[in-house]
CSV table of N, CA, C and O in Angstrom, one decimal:
chain,number,residue,atom,x,y,z
A,1,SER,N,100.1,136.3,107.0
A,1,SER,CA,98.7,136.3,107.1
A,1,SER,C,98.2,135.6,108.3
A,1,SER,O,97.3,136.0,109.0
A,2,ILE,N,98.9,134.5,108.6
A,2,ILE,CA,98.5,133.6,109.8
A,2,ILE,C,98.7,134.4,111.1
A,2,ILE,O,97.8,134.5,111.9
A,3,ALA,N,99.8,135.1,111.2
A,3,ALA,CA,100.2,135.8,112.4
A,3,ALA,C,99.3,137.0,112.6
A,3,ALA,O,98.9,137.3,113.7
A,4,SER,N,99.2,137.8,111.5
A,4,SER,CA,98.4,139.1,111.6
A,4,SER,C,96.9,138.8,111.9
A,4,SER,O,96.3,139.6,112.6
A,5,ALA,N,96.4,137.7,111.5
A,5,ALA,CA,95.0,137.3,111.8
A,5,ALA,C,94.9,136.6,113.1
A,5,ALA,O,93.8,136.3,113.6
A,6,ASP,N,96.0,136.2,113.7
A,6,ASP,CA,96.0,135.4,114.9
A,6,ASP,C,95.1,134.2,114.8
A,6,ASP,O,94.2,134.0,115.6
A,7,MET,N,95.3,133.4,113.7
A,7,MET,CA,94.3,132.3,113.4
A,7,MET,C,94.3,131.2,114.5
A,7,MET,O,95.3,130.9,115.0
A,8,ASP,N,93.1,130.8,114.7
A,8,ASP,CA,92.9,129.6,115.6
A,8,ASP,C,93.1,128.3,114.7
A,8,ASP,O,93.4,128.5,113.5
A,9,LEU,N,93.0,127.2,115.3
A,9,LEU,CA,93.4,125.9,114.5
A,9,LEU,C,92.4,125.7,113.4
A,9,LEU,O,92.9,125.2,112.3
A,10,ASN,N,91.2,126.0,113.5
A,10,ASN,CA,90.2,125.8,112.4
A,10,ASN,C,90.5,126.8,111.2
A,10,ASN,O,90.5,126.4,110.1
A,11,GLN,N,90.8,128.0,111.6
A,11,GLN,CA,91.1,129.0,110.5
A,11,GLN,C,92.4,128.6,109.8
A,11,GLN,O,92.6,128.8,108.6
A,12,LEU,N,93.4,128.2,110.6
A,12,LEU,CA,94.7,127.8,110.1
A,12,LEU,C,94.5,126.6,109.1
A,12,LEU,O,95.1,126.7,108.0
A,13,ASP,N,93.7,125.6,109.5
A,13,ASP,CA,93.5,124.5,108.6
A,13,ASP,C,92.9,124.9,107.3
A,13,ASP,O,93.3,124.5,106.2
A,14,ALA,N,91.9,125.8,107.4
A,14,ALA,CA,91.2,126.2,106.2
A,14,ALA,C,92.1,127.1,105.3
A,14,ALA,O,92.2,126.9,104.1
A,15,PHE,N,92.9,127.9,105.9
A,15,PHE,CA,93.9,128.8,105.2
A,15,PHE,C,94.9,127.9,104.5
A,15,PHE,O,95.2,128.1,103.3
A,16,LEU,N,95.5,127.0,105.2
A,16,LEU,CA,96.5,126.1,104.6
A,16,LEU,C,96.0,125.2,103.5
A,16,LEU,O,96.7,125.0,102.5
A,17,THR,N,94.8,124.7,103.7
A,17,THR,CA,94.1,123.9,102.6
A,17,THR,C,94.0,124.7,101.4
A,17,THR,O,94.2,124.3,100.3
A,18,ALA,N,93.5,126.0,101.5
A,18,ALA,CA,93.4,126.9,100.4
A,18,ALA,C,94.7,127.1,99.7
A,18,ALA,O,94.8,127.2,98.5
A,19,GLN,N,95.8,127.3,100.5
A,19,GLN,CA,97.1,127.6,99.9
A,19,GLN,C,97.6,126.4,99.2
A,19,GLN,O,98.4,126.5,98.2
A,20,THR,N,97.3,125.1,99.6
A,20,THR,CA,97.8,124.0,98.9
A,20,THR,C,97.0,123.8,97.5
A,20,THR,O,97.6,123.2,96.6
A,21,LYS,N,95.8,124.3,97.4
A,21,LYS,CA,95.0,124.2,96.2
A,21,LYS,C,95.3,125.3,95.2
A,21,LYS,O,94.9,125.2,94.0
A,22,LYS,N,96.0,126.3,95.6
A,22,LYS,CA,96.3,127.5,94.7
A,22,LYS,C,97.4,127.0,93.7
A,22,LYS,O,98.2,126.2,94.0
A,23,GLN,N,97.3,127.6,92.5
A,23,GLN,CA,98.3,127.4,91.5
A,23,GLN,C,99.6,128.0,92.0
A,23,GLN,O,99.6,129.2,92.4
A,24,GLY,N,100.7,127.3,92.1
A,24,GLY,CA,101.9,127.7,92.6
A,24,GLY,C,101.9,127.9,94.1
A,24,GLY,O,102.8,128.6,94.7
A,25,GLY,N,101.0,127.3,94.8
A,25,GLY,CA,100.9,127.3,96.3
A,25,GLY,C,101.9,126.4,97.0
A,25,GLY,O,102.9,126.0,96.4
A,26,ILE,N,101.6,126.1,98.2
A,26,ILE,CA,102.5,125.2,99.0
A,26,ILE,C,102.1,123.8,98.9
A,26,ILE,O,101.0,123.5,98.5
A,27,THR,N,103.0,122.9,99.2
A,27,THR,CA,102.7,121.5,99.2
A,27,THR,C,102.1,121.1,100.5
A,27,THR,O,102.1,121.8,101.5
A,28,SER,N,101.5,119.9,100.6
A,28,SER,CA,100.9,119.3,101.8
A,28,SER,C,101.9,119.2,102.9
A,28,SER,O,101.6,119.4,104.1
A,29,ASP,N,103.2,118.8,102.6
A,29,ASP,CA,104.2,118.7,103.6
A,29,ASP,C,104.6,120.1,104.2
A,29,ASP,O,104.8,120.2,105.4
A,30,GLN,N,104.6,121.1,103.3
A,30,GLN,CA,104.9,122.4,103.8
A,30,GLN,C,103.8,122.9,104.7
A,30,GLN,O,104.0,123.6,105.7
A,31,ALA,N,102.6,122.6,104.3
A,31,ALA,CA,101.4,123.0,105.1
A,31,ALA,C,101.5,122.4,106.5
A,31,ALA,O,101.2,123.0,107.5
A,32,ALA,N,101.9,121.1,106.6
A,32,ALA,CA,102.0,120.4,107.8
A,32,ALA,C,103.1,121.0,108.7
A,32,ALA,O,102.9,121.1,109.9
A,33,VAL,N,104.2,121.4,108.1
A,33,VAL,CA,105.3,122.0,108.9
A,33,VAL,C,104.8,123.4,109.4
A,33,VAL,O,105.1,123.7,110.6
A,34,ILE,N,104.2,124.1,108.6
A,34,ILE,CA,103.7,125.5,109.0
A,34,ILE,C,102.7,125.3,110.1
A,34,ILE,O,102.7,126.1,111.1
A,35,ALA,N,101.8,124.4,110.0
A,35,ALA,CA,100.7,124.1,111.0
A,35,ALA,C,101.4,123.7,112.4
A,35,ALA,O,101.0,124.3,113.4
A,36,LYS,N,102.4,122.9,112.3
A,36,LYS,CA,103.0,122.4,113.5
A,36,LYS,C,103.8,123.6,114.2
A,36,LYS,O,103.7,123.8,115.4
A,37,PHE,N,104.5,124.4,113.3
A,37,PHE,CA,105.2,125.5,113.9
A,37,PHE,C,104.3,126.5,114.5
A,37,PHE,O,104.5,127.0,115.6
A,38,TRP,N,103.1,126.8,113.9
A,38,TRP,CA,102.2,127.8,114.4
A,38,TRP,C,101.6,127.3,115.7
A,38,TRP,O,101.4,128.0,116.7
A,39,LYS,N,101.3,126.0,115.8
A,39,LYS,CA,100.7,125.4,117.0
A,39,LYS,C,101.7,125.6,118.2
A,39,LYS,O,101.3,125.8,119.3
A,40,ASN,N,103.0,125.4,117.9
A,40,ASN,CA,104.0,125.4,119.0
A,40,ASN,C,104.4,126.8,119.4
A,40,ASN,O,104.8,127.1,120.5
A,41,HIS,N,104.3,127.8,118.4
A,41,HIS,CA,104.8,129.1,118.7
A,41,HIS,C,103.8,130.3,118.6
A,41,HIS,O,104.2,131.4,118.5
A,42,ARG,N,102.5,129.9,118.5
A,42,ARG,CA,101.5,131.0,118.3
A,42,ARG,C,101.6,132.1,119.4
A,42,ARG,O,101.5,133.2,119.0
A,43,THR,N,101.6,131.7,120.6
A,43,THR,CA,101.6,132.7,121.7
A,43,THR,C,102.8,133.6,121.6
A,43,THR,O,102.6,134.9,121.7
A,44,SER,N,104.0,133.1,121.4
A,44,SER,CA,105.2,133.9,121.4
A,44,SER,C,105.2,134.8,120.2
A,44,SER,O,105.6,136.0,120.2
A,45,ILE,N,104.7,134.3,119.0
A,45,ILE,CA,104.6,135.2,117.8
A,45,ILE,C,103.6,136.3,118.0
A,45,ILE,O,103.9,137.5,117.7
A,46,HIS,N,102.5,136.0,118.6
A,46,HIS,CA,101.5,137.0,118.8
A,46,HIS,C,102.0,138.1,119.8
A,46,HIS,O,101.8,139.3,119.5
A,47,GLU,N,102.6,137.7,120.9
A,47,GLU,CA,103.2,138.7,121.8
A,47,GLU,C,104.3,139.5,121.2
A,47,GLU,O,104.4,140.7,121.4
A,48,SER,N,105.1,138.9,120.3
A,48,SER,CA,106.1,139.7,119.6
A,48,SER,C,105.5,140.7,118.7
A,48,SER,O,106.0,141.9,118.7
A,49,LEU,N,104.5,140.4,118.0
A,49,LEU,CA,103.8,141.3,117.1
A,49,LEU,C,103.2,142.5,117.9
A,49,LEU,O,103.3,143.7,117.5
A,50,ILE,N,102.6,142.2,119.1
A,50,ILE,CA,102.0,143.2,119.9
A,50,ILE,C,103.1,144.1,120.4
A,50,ILE,O,103.0,145.4,120.4
A,51,ASN,N,104.2,143.6,120.9
A,51,ASN,CA,105.3,144.4,121.4
A,51,ASN,C,105.9,145.3,120.3
A,51,ASN,O,106.3,146.4,120.5
A,52,GLN,N,106.0,144.8,119.1
A,52,GLN,CA,106.5,145.6,118.0
A,52,GLN,C,105.6,146.7,117.6
A,52,GLN,O,106.0,147.8,117.1
A,53,SER,N,104.3,146.6,117.8
A,53,SER,CA,103.3,147.6,117.3
A,53,SER,C,103.0,148.6,118.5
A,53,SER,O,102.3,149.6,118.2
A,54,ARG,N,103.5,148.3,119.6
A,54,ARG,CA,103.2,149.2,120.8
A,54,ARG,C,104.1,150.5,120.7
A,54,ARG,O,105.2,150.4,120.3
A,55,TRP,N,103.5,151.6,121.2
A,55,TRP,CA,104.3,152.8,121.3
A,55,TRP,C,105.2,152.7,122.5
A,55,TRP,O,105.1,151.8,123.3
A,56,ASP,N,106.2,153.6,122.6
A,56,ASP,CA,107.2,153.5,123.7
A,56,ASP,C,106.5,153.9,125.0
A,56,ASP,O,106.8,153.3,126.0
A,57,ASN,N,105.5,154.8,125.0
A,57,ASN,CA,104.9,155.2,126.2
A,57,ASN,C,103.7,154.4,126.5
A,57,ASN,O,103.0,153.9,125.6
A,58,VAL,N,103.4,154.2,127.8
A,58,VAL,CA,102.3,153.4,128.2
A,58,VAL,C,101.5,154.2,129.3
A,58,VAL,O,102.1,155.1,129.9
A,59,LEU,N,100.3,154.0,129.5
A,59,LEU,CA,99.5,154.6,130.5
A,59,LEU,C,99.8,154.0,131.8
A,59,LEU,O,99.5,152.8,132.0
A,60,LYS,N,100.3,154.7,132.8
A,60,LYS,CA,100.7,154.2,134.1
A,60,LYS,C,99.6,154.4,135.1
A,60,LYS,O,99.5,153.6,136.0
A,61,ASN,N,98.9,155.5,135.0
A,61,ASN,CA,97.9,155.8,136.0
A,61,ASN,C,96.9,156.8,135.4
A,61,ASN,O,97.2,157.6,134.5
A,62,MET,N,95.7,156.7,135.9
A,62,MET,CA,94.6,157.6,135.4
A,62,MET,C,93.7,157.9,136.6
A,62,MET,O,93.3,157.0,137.3
A,63,ASN,N,93.4,159.2,136.8
A,63,ASN,CA,92.5,159.7,137.8
A,63,ASN,C,91.5,160.5,137.1
A,63,ASN,O,91.8,161.3,136.1
A,64,TRP,N,90.2,160.5,137.5
A,64,TRP,CA,89.2,161.3,136.9
A,64,TRP,C,88.2,161.7,138.0
A,64,TRP,O,88.0,161.0,139.0
A,65,ARG,N,87.5,162.8,137.7
A,65,ARG,CA,86.4,163.2,138.5
A,65,ARG,C,85.4,164.1,137.7
A,65,ARG,O,85.8,164.6,136.7
A,66,VAL,N,84.2,164.2,138.2
A,66,VAL,CA,83.3,165.1,137.6
A,66,VAL,C,82.9,166.2,138.6
A,66,VAL,O,82.5,165.8,139.7
A,67,ASP,N,83.1,167.4,138.3
A,67,ASP,CA,82.7,168.6,139.2
A,67,ASP,C,81.4,169.2,138.7
A,67,ASP,O,81.2,169.3,137.5
A,68,LEU,N,80.7,169.7,139.6
A,68,LEU,CA,79.5,170.5,139.3
A,68,LEU,C,79.8,172.0,139.8
A,68,LEU,O,80.1,172.1,141.0
A,69,LYS,N,79.5,172.9,138.9
A,69,LYS,CA,79.7,174.3,139.3
A,69,LYS,C,78.5,174.8,140.2
A,69,LYS,O,77.4,174.6,139.8
A,70,SER,N,78.8,175.4,141.3
A,70,SER,CA,77.7,175.8,142.2
A,70,SER,C,77.6,177.3,142.3
A,70,SER,O,76.6,177.8,142.8
A,71,GLN,N,78.6,178.1,141.9
A,71,GLN,CA,78.6,179.5,141.9
A,71,GLN,C,79.1,180.1,140.6
A,71,GLN,O,80.2,179.8,140.3
A,72,LEU,N,78.3,180.8,140.0
A,72,LEU,CA,78.7,181.5,138.7
A,72,LEU,C,77.9,182.8,138.6
A,72,LEU,O,76.9,183.0,139.3
A,73,ARG,N,78.3,183.6,137.7
A,73,ARG,CA,77.7,184.9,137.4
A,73,ARG,C,76.3,184.7,136.8
A,73,ARG,O,75.4,185.4,137.0
A,74,HIS,N,76.2,183.7,135.9
A,74,HIS,CA,75.0,183.4,135.2
A,74,HIS,C,74.3,182.2,135.7
A,74,HIS,O,74.9,181.1,135.8
A,75,ILE,N,73.1,182.3,136.1
A,75,ILE,CA,72.4,181.2,136.7
A,75,ILE,C,72.2,179.9,135.8
A,75,ILE,O,72.2,178.8,136.3
A,76,ASP,N,72.2,180.1,134.5
A,76,ASP,CA,72.1,179.0,133.6
A,76,ASP,C,73.3,178.1,133.5
A,76,ASP,O,73.3,177.0,133.0
A,77,GLN,N,74.4,178.6,134.0
A,77,GLN,CA,75.7,177.7,134.0
A,77,GLN,C,75.8,177.0,135.3
A,77,GLN,O,76.8,176.1,135.4
A,78,ILE,N,75.0,177.2,136.3
A,78,ILE,CA,75.1,176.4,137.6
A,78,ILE,C,74.7,174.9,137.3
A,78,ILE,O,73.8,174.6,136.5
A,79,ASN,N,75.4,174.0,138.0
A,79,ASN,CA,75.2,172.6,137.9
A,79,ASN,C,75.6,172.0,136.5
A,79,ASN,O,75.1,171.0,136.1
A,80,THR,N,76.5,172.8,135.8
A,80,THR,CA,77.0,172.3,134.6
A,80,THR,C,78.2,171.3,134.9
A,80,THR,O,79.1,171.7,135.6
A,81,PRO,N,78.1,170.1,134.5
A,81,PRO,CA,79.2,169.1,134.9
A,81,PRO,C,80.5,169.4,134.1
A,81,PRO,O,80.4,169.8,132.9
A,82,VAL,N,81.6,169.2,134.7
A,82,VAL,CA,82.9,169.4,134.1
A,82,VAL,C,83.7,168.2,134.5
A,82,VAL,O,83.9,167.8,135.6
A,83,ALA,N,84.2,167.5,133.5
A,83,ALA,CA,85.0,166.3,133.7
A,83,ALA,C,86.5,166.7,133.7
A,83,ALA,O,87.0,167.4,132.9
A,84,ILE,N,87.2,166.2,134.7
A,84,ILE,CA,88.7,166.4,134.9
A,84,ILE,C,89.3,165.1,134.8
A,84,ILE,O,89.0,164.2,135.6
A,85,VAL,N,90.3,164.9,133.9
A,85,VAL,CA,91.0,163.7,133.7
A,85,VAL,C,92.5,163.9,133.8
A,85,VAL,O,93.0,164.9,133.2
A,86,GLU,N,93.1,163.1,134.6
A,86,GLU,CA,94.6,163.2,134.8
A,86,GLU,C,95.2,161.9,134.4
A,86,GLU,O,94.8,160.8,134.9
A,87,MET,N,96.1,161.9,133.4
A,87,MET,CA,96.7,160.7,132.9
A,87,MET,C,98.2,160.8,133.1
A,87,MET,O,98.8,161.8,132.7
A,88,GLU,N,98.8,159.7,133.7
A,88,GLU,CA,100.3,159.7,133.8
A,88,GLU,C,100.8,158.7,132.8
A,88,GLU,O,100.4,157.5,132.7
A,89,VAL,N,101.7,159.2,131.9
A,89,VAL,CA,102.3,158.4,130.8
A,89,VAL,C,103.7,158.2,131.1
A,89,VAL,O,104.4,159.1,131.5
A,90,GLY,N,104.2,157.0,130.9
A,90,GLY,CA,105.7,156.7,131.1
A,90,GLY,C,106.2,155.7,130.1
A,90,GLY,O,105.4,155.2,129.3
A,91,LYS,N,107.5,155.5,130.2
A,91,LYS,CA,108.1,154.5,129.3
A,91,LYS,C,107.8,153.1,129.7
A,91,LYS,O,107.6,152.8,130.9
A,92,SER,N,107.6,152.2,128.8
A,92,SER,CA,107.3,150.8,129.1
A,92,SER,C,108.5,150.2,129.9
A,92,SER,O,109.6,150.4,129.5
A,93,GLY,N,108.1,149.5,131.0
A,93,GLY,CA,109.2,148.8,131.8
A,93,GLY,C,109.8,149.7,132.8
A,93,GLY,O,110.7,149.3,133.5
A,94,GLN,N,109.4,150.9,133.0
A,94,GLN,CA,110.0,151.8,134.0
A,94,GLN,C,109.0,152.1,135.1
A,94,GLN,O,107.8,152.1,134.8
């Protein structure tokens, strides 16, 4: 719960306090150890969760433009905008 919510120190304190008050919850000593561990390793845990949830492919490059049609058979279609998007997808780290 702590890692998935990426809790800040205030949220962590409130969460651990609630856990110590629950029937069958954790002790104050356990809460102190969890808080110390989270404070020391929060960044690496968060980055690890992000890396695990990421797809293999990443967006490497993107180009886009908007074209206006200037010649058509039907006059009502002139100046109709058309968006063209080009995306380059590749493997992470390559």
